[in-house]
């Protein structure tokens, strides 16, 4: 068989000829430098290859070697706390081996090949095991136990199970049936194939994030999917990072896809310092980062979201709740467009390939709360949050539209809110969550019976405010009747004292759902009392001057353990002041 | 393919030449093009296959012909010889001396298209740069290693703003090597002379390396000019421990040159005829800002671009905004109202501000004060729009108060002289002055303890607490 050679190079796409027996999506090594690439089109013995590394300096005639294997990840202990590029090369090891700038043609294993893990079997020789069954555990980080599972399609009698210290490449057991299958501490999986589950479950529990506007108004379900589109500077990245820090899932996968290097660096510096609020351990111990910055090769950017989601699925299969953030899927779509353009494919809308919608749908479909393949019907969830960066903030473009078709939560970021530093700049009028009905029971039994009503009341006030604003634009504020002024006051309080939340303040950055309930009840209670005294003849200005009104903004800065005292103060003050107002007005 | 020559061209199309019979030109290889009259030009391989190479010509294609023009493939990708001698010198858009000085000869040759910095090796930018401009220091703080573009439009004084920043920028409490790399990309000679004069007057010319591609120079050079500047900057920063400020002006011209090549290659266009890879290409320029762990220097970028028809959603400002860490936006209305510099603080942003400010860097109240000023200014502007319809008399008392804050904010805070260098304390104090007319309950963005500590008394008996 003649050696395959390069016949053409154009940017990130290389054409190889005389490549025999190649399959679609086989990984190849290109040229003297051994750059990594993937076959994306075949014509006879000619293959078009997208290259995961910079192709500068490659020449026609250099050799191409087919590894005959699609892009696969090594999955095993050591994934957590790692930071990978788009094709699962650990960036810290890459930096140690090749310096501060990314060099080419390096093959670095994703997992530490030498580290020995303490391996604790939970099954013994002679046990009958079936696919997905957990046969052993490894304490991967102090927070997370890594479960070693029987591969899919393998069942039979467990033999040769070991105990002690092993590396990721060691064989630790075997399953004997008509033939014997070895089980290692790690396994391989191709990134473009979803890991199967037994069946999917309805999304009836919220993924709590500690972000008031999200948890209260537009919650996403565990295993649900959310899109967060917004123009630049509207706070997509900060919101995503807040979710990564505070979402109540056990595992976080954060994909920086074609984003800024300095921002990735911020994530890298901050995450190890952040302490998980529940376990008081570093957040990094339950996090995997995938970083492919905007100036790293586009083909690897295309692969990065698949790399991330495959690792997410792997932990879901162990029975964990996984939250995956992809920032930003628009950059991924642009990578797709760039490669498609180089292949000279007929473009669809705005130059994006015709298969953009399908690829996005396939990606989001990999999420969900599921019963994973296992004899004991283990439950795991994978929630997906994808940022979208629409050009010019125009949501009618193809990436936003195709994303909205497949996600059930829409957090619409608004440049106007961001400009006036209302953060998170999530527009309460345009955003929506279709999970609310599924999760109503959960809120009733876990937060409060009146939660759904409170939420509705608050949203109605905000809706009413936007209508009143239009009137104010025409006739001026002074011309409004007092009851309407009262509504504007309450709406303002909801916006400023509740929805606005500072990601950078120690206390305000996270609010438990219980505190959210108390805060919202207090604000709405104040509003009802205000409406009441106005009916009796008082005015919005008088209510605005009350001391208890001035105390409401303090709620968000108050630590959870001190909140009770403040609320008591507010409530008693409120009662006393409104009582005297109401007496004064009726006299 | 070192030093292989070809006697003829197959085709010349726009800025591209097609050379047949080339078997193994490397992607990105440099090419020397020799005309019949002996003139030499440079080019670079854009697309290579067995038997054909497509070469992009840096410079004009005037005088090229298919029979008498020869090409030599140099066997190396684009590099730049770099040395300390480059400071104080003037180069053309291809890096050749333009000031009658000697050619830069150095053993140190750097790849023009730098490899990307491993995100793991980056150091988080966090050193506050005091530019002496209230609108930047107070509201959209610049830090070392940041890339903060100026979004301007024709007829607005972005050059004055950029040069004032270059003159006044300093990191408080440090005496470190500071240098400037200036890349003119298709700007007029008048604009270029303005910058040179400014550098001369402030005595910083000997710390500045200039790369000038003027509007009369070939547009294809513009692809190389910013990369030459950044390669020089990276050398100065990472090898010579300098803190380098890179000014790239005007990036719109760069993008247009890129579009010209893309059109000549008959590629599928993205928005407004710009190539689909504009984002990736711009990222390969902007992302070359930053700091690296364990190395002393830094590269801070101040690109300038003019928004066609003042449109911030145009692909150039749009994609730039998605890559850079914020933007400073200039506004024509403010310019007409004679607010100098006419920076629209509301649409401007610095994403790295939080890392650079606060206790130990600027002052503990900085973040919240800035947030409050933003909110108050936004509300005041709403009130102004309302007053235009219903008249100022129909405004509520609260709206009237915010309107005053907004007016003062523009006239006293944003407006400042071209030679006025305000310290950060002056800027923050000015901010608190503006808020003096508001009562404590209206300062919802600021913690009560900061209000108690920093708020100012008003002459009109405002309800603010005293200092």
Coordinates of C-alpha atoms in Angstrom, one line a residue, chain A residues 45-580:
Chain A
X45 CA -8.7 7.5 -2.3
X46 CA -8.6 11.2 -1.6
X47 CA -9.5 12.5 1.8
X48 CA -10.2 16.0 3.0
X49 CA -8.9 16.5 6.5
X50 CA -9.6 19.2 9.1
X51 CA -6.4 19.8 11.1
X52 CA -6.6 20.5 14.8
X53 CA -3.3 22.4 14.7
X54 CA -1.9 25.4 12.7
X55 CA -0.9 24.2 9.2
X56 CA 1.8 26.8 8.5
X57 CA 4.9 25.3 7.0
X58 CA 3.2 22.0 5.8
X59 CA 4.2 21.1 2.2
X60 CA 2.4 19.0 -0.4
X61 CA 4.2 15.6 -0.6
X62 CA 4.6 15.1 3.1
X63 CA 3.3 11.9 4.5
X64 CA -0.1 11.3 6.1
X65 CA -0.6 8.4 8.5
X66 CA -4.1 7.1 9.3
X67 CA -4.5 5.9 12.9
X68 CA -7.7 4.1 11.7
X69 CA -9.5 5.2 14.8
X70 CA -12.0 8.1 15.2
X71 CA -11.3 10.9 17.7
X72 CA -11.6 9.2 21.1
X73 CA -11.1 10.2 24.7
X74 CA -9.5 8.4 27.5
X75 CA -12.0 8.3 30.3
X76 CA -10.8 7.5 33.8
X77 CA -9.7 8.9 37.1
X78 CA -7.8 12.2 36.8
X79 CA -10.3 13.9 34.5
X80 CA -11.5 16.2 37.3
X81 CA -9.3 19.2 38.1
X82 CA -7.8 18.9 34.6
X83 CA -7.8 21.6 32.0
X84 CA -7.8 20.4 28.4
X85 CA -7.7 21.9 25.0
X86 CA -10.3 21.0 22.4
X87 CA -8.9 17.6 21.7
X88 CA -8.3 16.6 25.3
X89 CA -4.6 17.5 25.6
X90 CA -3.9 18.7 29.2
X91 CA -2.8 22.3 28.9
X92 CA -0.7 22.2 32.1
X93 CA 1.3 19.3 30.9
X94 CA 1.6 20.9 27.5
X95 CA 3.0 24.1 29.1
X96 CA 5.5 22.1 31.2
X97 CA 6.7 20.2 28.1
X98 CA 6.7 22.8 25.4
X99 CA 6.7 26.2 27.0
X100 CA 4.3 29.2 27.2
X101 CA 3.3 29.0 23.6
X102 CA 1.4 26.0 22.2
X103 CA 3.7 23.9 20.0
X104 CA 2.5 21.6 17.4
X105 CA 2.5 17.8 16.8
X106 CA 2.6 17.0 20.5
X107 CA 0.8 13.9 21.6
X108 CA 0.1 14.1 25.3
X109 CA -2.1 11.6 27.1
X110 CA -5.1 13.1 28.7
X111 CA -4.7 11.3 32.0
X112 CA -1.6 11.0 34.1
X113 CA -0.2 7.7 32.9
X114 CA 2.1 7.1 36.0
X115 CA -0.1 8.1 38.9
X116 CA -1.3 5.2 40.9
X117 CA -4.9 5.3 42.2
X118 CA -6.2 3.4 45.2
X119 CA -8.7 1.0 43.8
X120 CA -11.4 -0.4 46.0
X121 CA -13.5 -3.2 44.5
X122 CA -17.2 -3.4 45.4
X123 CA -17.8 -6.7 43.6
X124 CA -15.9 -9.9 44.0
X125 CA -14.7 -12.7 41.8
X126 CA -17.6 -14.9 40.7
X127 CA -20.2 -12.2 40.8
X128 CA -22.5 -12.0 37.8
X129 CA -22.2 -8.5 36.4
X130 CA -24.1 -6.7 33.6
X131 CA -23.5 -3.6 31.5
X132 CA -23.0 -0.4 33.4
X133 CA -22.7 -2.2 36.8
X134 CA -20.2 -0.5 39.2
X135 CA -17.5 -3.0 40.1
X136 CA -15.1 -0.7 41.9
X137 CA -14.5 2.8 43.2
X138 CA -11.6 5.2 43.2
X139 CA -11.5 8.3 45.3
X140 CA -10.7 10.7 42.5
X141 CA -10.8 13.9 44.5
X142 CA -11.9 14.3 48.1
X143 CA -15.3 15.3 46.7
X144 CA -15.9 12.7 44.1
X145 CA -15.8 8.9 44.0
X146 CA -14.9 7.7 40.5
X147 CA -16.9 4.6 39.6
X148 CA -15.5 1.9 37.4
X149 CA -18.3 0.4 35.3
X150 CA -18.7 -2.7 33.2
X151 CA -18.6 -1.6 29.5
X152 CA -21.8 -1.6 27.5
X153 CA -22.5 -4.9 25.8
X154 CA -20.5 -6.9 28.3
X155 CA -21.9 -9.2 30.9
X156 CA -21.0 -12.4 32.6
X157 CA -18.9 -13.6 35.5
X158 CA -16.4 -11.2 37.1
X159 CA -12.9 -12.7 37.3
X160 CA -9.4 -11.5 38.2
X161 CA -10.6 -8.5 40.1
X162 CA -7.6 -6.9 41.8
X163 CA -7.2 -4.6 44.7
X164 CA -4.6 -2.0 45.5
X165 CA -2.8 0.7 43.6
X166 CA -3.1 1.0 39.8
X167 CA -2.4 3.3 36.9
X168 CA -5.1 4.2 34.4
X169 CA -3.7 1.8 31.9
X170 CA -3.7 -1.2 34.2
X171 CA -6.1 -4.1 33.8
X172 CA -8.1 -4.4 37.0
X173 CA -10.6 -7.1 36.2
X174 CA -12.1 -9.2 33.5
X175 CA -15.6 -10.4 32.6
X176 CA -15.9 -14.0 31.5
X177 CA -18.6 -15.1 29.2
X178 CA -18.2 -17.0 26.0
X179 CA -15.1 -14.9 25.7
X180 CA -13.2 -12.8 28.2
X181 CA -13.2 -9.0 28.2
X182 CA -10.6 -7.1 30.2
X183 CA -11.6 -4.1 32.2
X184 CA -9.1 -1.4 32.8
X185 CA -9.1 1.5 35.2
X186 CA -9.8 3.8 32.2
X187 CA -11.8 3.3 29.0
X188 CA -12.0 4.9 25.6
X189 CA -15.0 6.5 23.9
X190 CA -15.4 8.2 20.5
X191 CA -16.4 11.8 21.0
X192 CA -19.0 12.0 18.2
X193 CA -21.1 9.1 19.5
X194 CA -23.5 9.8 22.4
X195 CA -23.1 7.4 25.3
X196 CA -26.4 5.5 25.5
X197 CA -28.9 5.6 28.4
X198 CA -31.7 3.3 29.3
X199 CA -34.5 5.9 29.2
X200 CA -35.0 9.6 29.8
X201 CA -36.9 11.0 32.8
X202 CA -39.2 14.0 32.9
X203 CA -37.5 17.2 34.0
X204 CA -39.2 17.9 37.4
X205 CA -36.4 19.2 39.6
X206 CA -34.8 22.6 39.2
X207 CA -31.1 23.1 38.9
X208 CA -30.6 25.7 41.6
X209 CA -28.1 28.3 40.8
X210 CA -28.3 30.8 43.6
X211 CA -29.0 33.5 41.0
X212 CA -32.3 35.1 41.9
X213 CA -33.5 36.0 38.4
X214 CA -32.8 32.4 37.2
X215 CA -34.1 30.4 40.1
X216 CA -37.2 32.5 40.7
X217 CA -38.3 33.5 37.3
X218 CA -36.6 31.3 34.7
X219 CA -35.4 28.1 36.2
X220 CA -33.8 25.3 34.2
X221 CA -34.5 21.7 35.2
X222 CA -31.9 19.2 36.2
X223 CA -31.0 17.6 32.9
X224 CA -32.6 20.5 31.0
X225 CA -31.1 22.7 28.4
X226 CA -30.9 26.5 28.4
X227 CA -29.7 29.0 25.8
X228 CA -28.3 32.3 26.9
X229 CA -27.9 34.6 23.9
X230 CA -26.7 38.2 24.1
X231 CA -24.6 40.8 22.4
X232 CA -21.1 41.4 23.6
X233 CA -20.7 43.0 26.9
X234 CA -24.1 41.9 28.2
X235 CA -22.7 39.5 30.7
X236 CA -22.9 36.0 29.1
X237 CA -19.6 34.9 30.4
X238 CA -20.1 36.2 33.9
X239 CA -23.5 34.4 34.0
X240 CA -22.0 31.2 32.8
X241 CA -19.2 31.4 35.3
X242 CA -21.7 32.1 38.1
X243 CA -23.6 29.0 37.0
X244 CA -20.4 27.0 37.1
X245 CA -19.6 28.2 40.5
X246 CA -22.9 27.9 42.2
X247 CA -25.2 25.4 40.3
X248 CA -26.1 22.5 42.6
X249 CA -24.7 19.8 40.5
X250 CA -22.0 17.4 41.5
X251 CA -19.8 17.8 38.4
X252 CA -19.1 20.9 36.3
X253 CA -17.8 20.8 32.8
X254 CA -16.9 24.2 31.5
X255 CA -16.1 24.6 27.8
X256 CA -14.4 27.9 26.8
X257 CA -15.0 27.5 23.1
X258 CA -13.3 30.2 21.0
X259 CA -13.3 32.7 23.7
X260 CA -10.8 35.1 25.1
X261 CA -7.5 33.9 26.5
X262 CA -7.5 36.3 29.4
X263 CA -11.0 35.2 30.3
X264 CA -10.0 31.6 30.3
X265 CA -7.0 32.5 32.4
X266 CA -9.4 34.2 34.9
X267 CA -11.4 31.0 35.1
X268 CA -8.2 29.1 35.6
X269 CA -7.0 31.3 38.4
X270 CA -10.4 31.7 40.1
X271 CA -11.8 28.2 40.1
X272 CA -9.0 26.6 42.1
X273 CA -9.4 29.3 44.7
X274 CA -13.2 29.1 44.9
X275 CA -14.7 27.0 47.7
X276 CA -17.7 24.9 47.1
X277 CA -20.4 26.3 49.4
X278 CA -21.6 22.9 50.5
X279 CA -18.5 20.8 50.9
X280 CA -16.1 23.7 51.7
X281 CA -13.6 22.1 49.3
X282 CA -12.0 23.8 46.2
X283 CA -14.5 23.9 43.4
X284 CA -11.9 22.6 41.0
X285 CA -12.2 19.2 42.6
X286 CA -15.5 18.7 40.8
X287 CA -14.7 20.6 37.7
X288 CA -13.3 19.8 34.2
X289 CA -12.2 22.7 32.0
X290 CA -11.9 22.6 28.3
X291 CA -10.3 25.7 26.9
X292 CA -9.9 26.4 23.2
X293 CA -9.3 30.2 22.9
X294 CA -10.3 32.1 19.8
X295 CA -6.7 32.1 18.4
X296 CA -6.3 28.3 18.8
X297 CA -7.0 26.3 15.7
X298 CA -10.6 26.3 14.5
X299 CA -10.9 22.6 13.9
X300 CA -10.1 21.9 17.6
X301 CA -12.7 24.5 18.5
X302 CA -15.2 22.4 16.5
X303 CA -14.2 19.3 18.4
X304 CA -14.1 21.0 21.9
X305 CA -17.8 20.8 22.6
X306 CA -17.9 17.1 21.8
X307 CA -14.9 16.5 24.0
X308 CA -16.6 18.3 26.8
X309 CA -20.0 16.6 26.5
X310 CA -18.5 13.1 26.3
X311 CA -16.7 13.7 29.6
X312 CA -20.0 15.0 31.0
X313 CA -21.9 11.9 29.8
X314 CA -19.2 9.7 31.4
X315 CA -19.8 11.2 34.8
X316 CA -23.6 11.1 34.3
X317 CA -23.3 7.4 33.7
X318 CA -21.7 7.0 37.2
X319 CA -24.9 8.5 38.6
X320 CA -23.9 12.1 39.1
X321 CA -25.6 15.3 38.3
X322 CA -23.5 17.1 35.7
X323 CA -23.9 20.7 34.5
X324 CA -22.1 21.6 31.3
X325 CA -21.6 25.2 30.2
X326 CA -20.5 25.9 26.6
X327 CA -19.3 29.5 26.0
X328 CA -19.9 30.1 23.2
X329 CA -21.8 27.9 20.8
X330 CA -21.7 30.7 18.2
X331 CA -17.9 30.3 18.0
X332 CA -18.4 26.6 17.5
X333 CA -20.9 27.3 14.7
X334 CA -18.4 29.7 13.1
X335 CA -15.7 27.0 13.2
X336 CA -18.2 24.8 11.4
X337 CA -18.8 27.5 8.9
X338 CA -15.1 28.1 8.3
X339 CA -14.4 24.4 7.7
X340 CA -17.5 24.1 5.5
X341 CA -16.3 27.1 3.4
X342 CA -12.9 25.6 2.9
X343 CA -14.6 22.4 1.7
X344 CA -16.4 24.6 -0.8
X345 CA -19.8 23.3 0.3
X346 CA -22.9 25.0 -0.8
X347 CA -23.8 27.4 2.1
X348 CA -27.1 27.7 3.8
X349 CA -28.2 30.8 5.7
X350 CA -25.5 33.5 6.3
X351 CA -22.8 31.2 5.0
X352 CA -23.5 28.6 7.7
X353 CA -23.6 25.0 6.4
X354 CA -27.1 23.5 5.8
X355 CA -26.5 21.0 8.6
X356 CA -26.0 23.6 11.4
X357 CA -29.5 23.0 12.8
X358 CA -29.1 19.3 12.9
X359 CA -25.7 19.4 14.6
X360 CA -27.0 21.8 17.3
X361 CA -30.0 19.6 17.9
X362 CA -27.9 16.6 18.2
X363 CA -25.7 18.3 20.7
X364 CA -28.5 19.5 23.0
X365 CA -30.2 16.1 22.7
X366 CA -27.2 14.6 24.5
X367 CA -28.4 16.2 27.7
X368 CA -31.2 15.1 30.0
X369 CA -32.1 13.4 33.2
X370 CA -31.9 9.7 32.6
X371 CA -31.9 6.2 34.0
X372 CA -28.4 5.1 32.8
X373 CA -27.6 1.7 31.7
X374 CA -27.1 -0.3 34.9
X375 CA -28.8 -3.2 36.7
X376 CA -29.9 -1.0 39.6
X377 CA -31.5 1.7 37.3
X378 CA -29.1 4.4 38.4
X379 CA -30.1 8.0 37.8
X380 CA -27.9 10.7 36.4
X381 CA -28.4 14.0 34.8
X382 CA -26.6 16.2 32.3
X383 CA -27.8 19.8 32.1
X384 CA -26.6 21.9 29.2
X385 CA -26.3 25.7 29.1
X386 CA -25.1 27.1 25.9
X387 CA -24.1 30.8 25.4
X388 CA -24.9 32.2 22.0
X389 CA -23.2 35.3 20.7
X390 CA -25.5 36.7 18.0
X391 CA -23.8 39.2 15.7
X392 CA -25.0 42.7 16.5
X393 CA -27.2 41.3 19.2
X394 CA -29.7 40.3 16.6
X395 CA -31.5 37.1 17.7
X396 CA -32.9 36.4 14.3
X397 CA -29.6 35.0 13.1
X398 CA -29.3 31.2 12.4
X399 CA -27.3 30.1 15.5
X400 CA -29.7 31.8 17.9
X401 CA -32.8 30.5 16.0
X402 CA -31.6 27.0 15.7
X403 CA -30.7 26.9 19.4
X404 CA -34.0 28.2 20.5
X405 CA -35.7 25.5 18.6
X406 CA -34.1 22.8 20.8
X407 CA -33.7 24.4 24.2
X408 CA -36.6 25.0 26.6
X409 CA -35.2 27.9 28.6
X410 CA -34.3 31.2 27.1
X411 CA -32.3 33.7 29.1
X412 CA -32.3 36.8 26.9
X413 CA -29.5 39.1 27.7
X414 CA -30.3 42.7 27.0
X415 CA -27.7 45.4 26.0
X416 CA -29.9 48.2 27.5
X417 CA -29.9 46.6 30.9
X418 CA -26.2 45.9 30.7
X419 CA -25.5 49.5 29.7
X420 CA -27.2 50.7 32.9
X421 CA -25.3 48.0 34.8
X422 CA -28.4 46.0 35.7
X423 CA -26.7 42.7 36.1
X424 CA -27.5 39.9 35.5
X425 CA -28.8 41.7 32.4
X426 CA -31.5 39.1 31.8
X427 CA -34.6 40.6 30.3
X428 CA -37.6 39.5 32.4
X429 CA -40.1 40.3 29.6
X430 CA -38.5 38.3 26.8
X431 CA -37.0 35.4 28.7
X432 CA -38.9 32.2 29.4
X433 CA -38.7 28.8 31.0
X434 CA -40.9 26.0 29.8
X435 CA -40.0 23.8 32.8
X436 CA -42.0 25.8 35.3
X437 CA -45.1 23.6 35.1
X438 CA -43.2 20.4 35.3
X439 CA -41.4 21.6 38.5
X440 CA -44.4 23.3 40.3
X441 CA -44.8 20.3 42.6
X442 CA -41.1 20.5 43.6
X443 CA -41.4 24.1 44.5
X444 CA -44.6 23.5 46.5
X445 CA -43.1 20.8 48.6
X446 CA -39.5 22.1 48.9
X447 CA -39.8 25.9 49.1
X448 CA -43.3 27.1 49.9
X449 CA -46.9 26.6 48.9
X450 CA -47.1 30.2 47.8
X451 CA -44.0 30.2 45.7
X452 CA -45.7 29.8 42.3
X453 CA -48.1 32.6 43.2
X454 CA -45.5 34.9 44.4
X455 CA -43.5 34.4 41.2
X456 CA -46.6 35.1 39.1
X457 CA -47.4 38.2 41.1
X458 CA -43.9 39.6 40.7
X459 CA -43.9 38.9 36.9
X460 CA -47.3 40.6 36.5
X461 CA -46.1 43.7 38.3
X462 CA -43.1 43.8 36.0
X463 CA -45.3 43.4 33.0
X464 CA -47.6 46.1 34.2
X465 CA -44.6 48.3 34.8
X466 CA -43.6 48.1 31.1
X467 CA -47.0 49.1 30.1
X468 CA -47.0 52.0 32.5
X469 CA -43.6 53.1 31.3
X470 CA -45.1 53.7 27.8
X471 CA -47.8 55.9 29.3
X472 CA -45.2 57.8 31.3
X473 CA -43.3 58.4 28.1
X474 CA -46.4 60.1 26.7
X475 CA -47.9 62.0 29.6
X476 CA -45.1 62.3 32.2
X477 CA -44.8 60.6 35.6
X478 CA -46.7 63.3 37.5
X479 CA -49.8 62.7 35.5
X480 CA -50.0 59.1 36.7
X481 CA -52.7 58.3 39.3
X482 CA -51.2 57.3 42.7
X483 CA -52.1 53.6 42.6
X484 CA -50.1 53.3 39.3
X485 CA -47.2 55.1 41.0
X486 CA -47.4 52.5 43.7
X487 CA -47.1 49.7 41.1
X488 CA -44.0 51.5 39.6
X489 CA -42.5 51.7 43.1
X490 CA -42.9 47.9 43.7
X491 CA -41.6 47.1 40.2
X492 CA -38.6 49.2 40.9
X493 CA -38.0 47.4 44.2
X494 CA -38.2 44.1 42.4
X495 CA -35.8 45.2 39.8
X496 CA -33.3 46.9 42.1
X497 CA -33.6 45.0 45.4
X498 CA -34.2 41.6 44.0
X499 CA -33.3 41.0 40.3
X500 CA -30.1 42.9 40.4
X501 CA -27.4 40.7 41.8
X502 CA -23.7 41.4 42.1
X503 CA -21.5 38.5 41.1
X504 CA -18.6 40.2 42.8
X505 CA -20.0 40.7 46.2
X506 CA -19.2 38.1 48.8
X507 CA -22.8 37.8 50.1
X508 CA -24.8 38.8 47.1
X509 CA -23.2 36.4 44.7
X510 CA -25.2 33.5 45.9
X511 CA -28.8 33.4 47.4
X512 CA -30.3 30.2 48.6
X513 CA -33.9 29.4 47.4
X514 CA -35.1 29.9 50.9
X515 CA -33.6 33.4 51.1
X516 CA -35.0 34.2 47.7
X517 CA -38.5 33.2 49.0
X518 CA -38.2 35.5 52.0
X519 CA -36.8 38.4 50.1
X520 CA -39.5 38.2 47.4
X521 CA -42.3 37.8 50.0
X522 CA -41.0 40.9 51.9
X523 CA -40.8 43.0 48.8
X524 CA -44.3 42.0 47.6
X525 CA -45.7 42.4 51.1
X526 CA -44.4 46.0 51.1
X527 CA -46.0 46.6 47.7
X528 CA -49.4 45.2 48.9
X529 CA -49.3 47.4 52.0
X530 CA -48.4 50.4 49.8
X531 CA -51.3 49.7 47.5
X532 CA -53.5 49.5 50.6
X533 CA -52.6 52.8 52.1
X534 CA -52.7 54.5 48.8
X535 CA -56.3 53.3 48.5
X536 CA -56.9 55.0 51.8
X537 CA -55.5 58.3 50.5
X538 CA -51.8 58.2 51.1
X539 CA -49.2 58.8 48.3
X540 CA -46.4 57.0 46.8
X541 CA -44.0 59.8 47.9
X542 CA -44.9 59.3 51.5
X543 CA -44.4 55.6 51.3
X544 CA -41.1 56.1 49.6
X545 CA -39.8 58.1 52.5
X546 CA -40.6 55.4 55.0
X547 CA -37.7 54.0 57.0
X548 CA -38.7 50.4 56.3
X549 CA -38.5 51.1 52.5
X550 CA -34.8 52.1 53.1
X551 CA -34.2 48.8 54.8
X552 CA -35.4 46.6 51.9
X553 CA -32.2 47.0 49.8
X554 CA -30.2 45.7 52.7
X555 CA -31.6 42.2 52.4
X556 CA -29.4 41.2 49.6
X557 CA -26.2 42.3 51.3
X558 CA -27.2 40.4 54.5
X559 CA -25.7 37.0 55.2
X560 CA -28.2 34.2 55.4
X561 CA -27.7 33.6 59.1
X562 CA -28.3 37.2 59.9
X563 CA -31.3 37.5 57.6
X564 CA -33.9 36.5 60.1
X565 CA -33.1 39.4 62.4
X566 CA -33.2 41.9 59.6
X567 CA -36.5 40.6 58.3
X568 CA -38.0 40.8 61.8
X569 CA -36.8 44.4 62.0
X570 CA -38.2 45.2 58.6
X571 CA -41.6 43.5 59.3
X572 CA -42.1 45.2 62.6
X573 CA -41.0 48.6 61.2
X574 CA -43.2 48.1 58.2
X575 CA -46.3 47.3 60.3
X576 CA -45.8 50.2 62.6
X577 CA -45.1 52.7 59.8
X578 CA -48.0 51.6 57.6
X579 CA -50.3 51.5 60.5
X580 CA -49.6 55.2 61.3

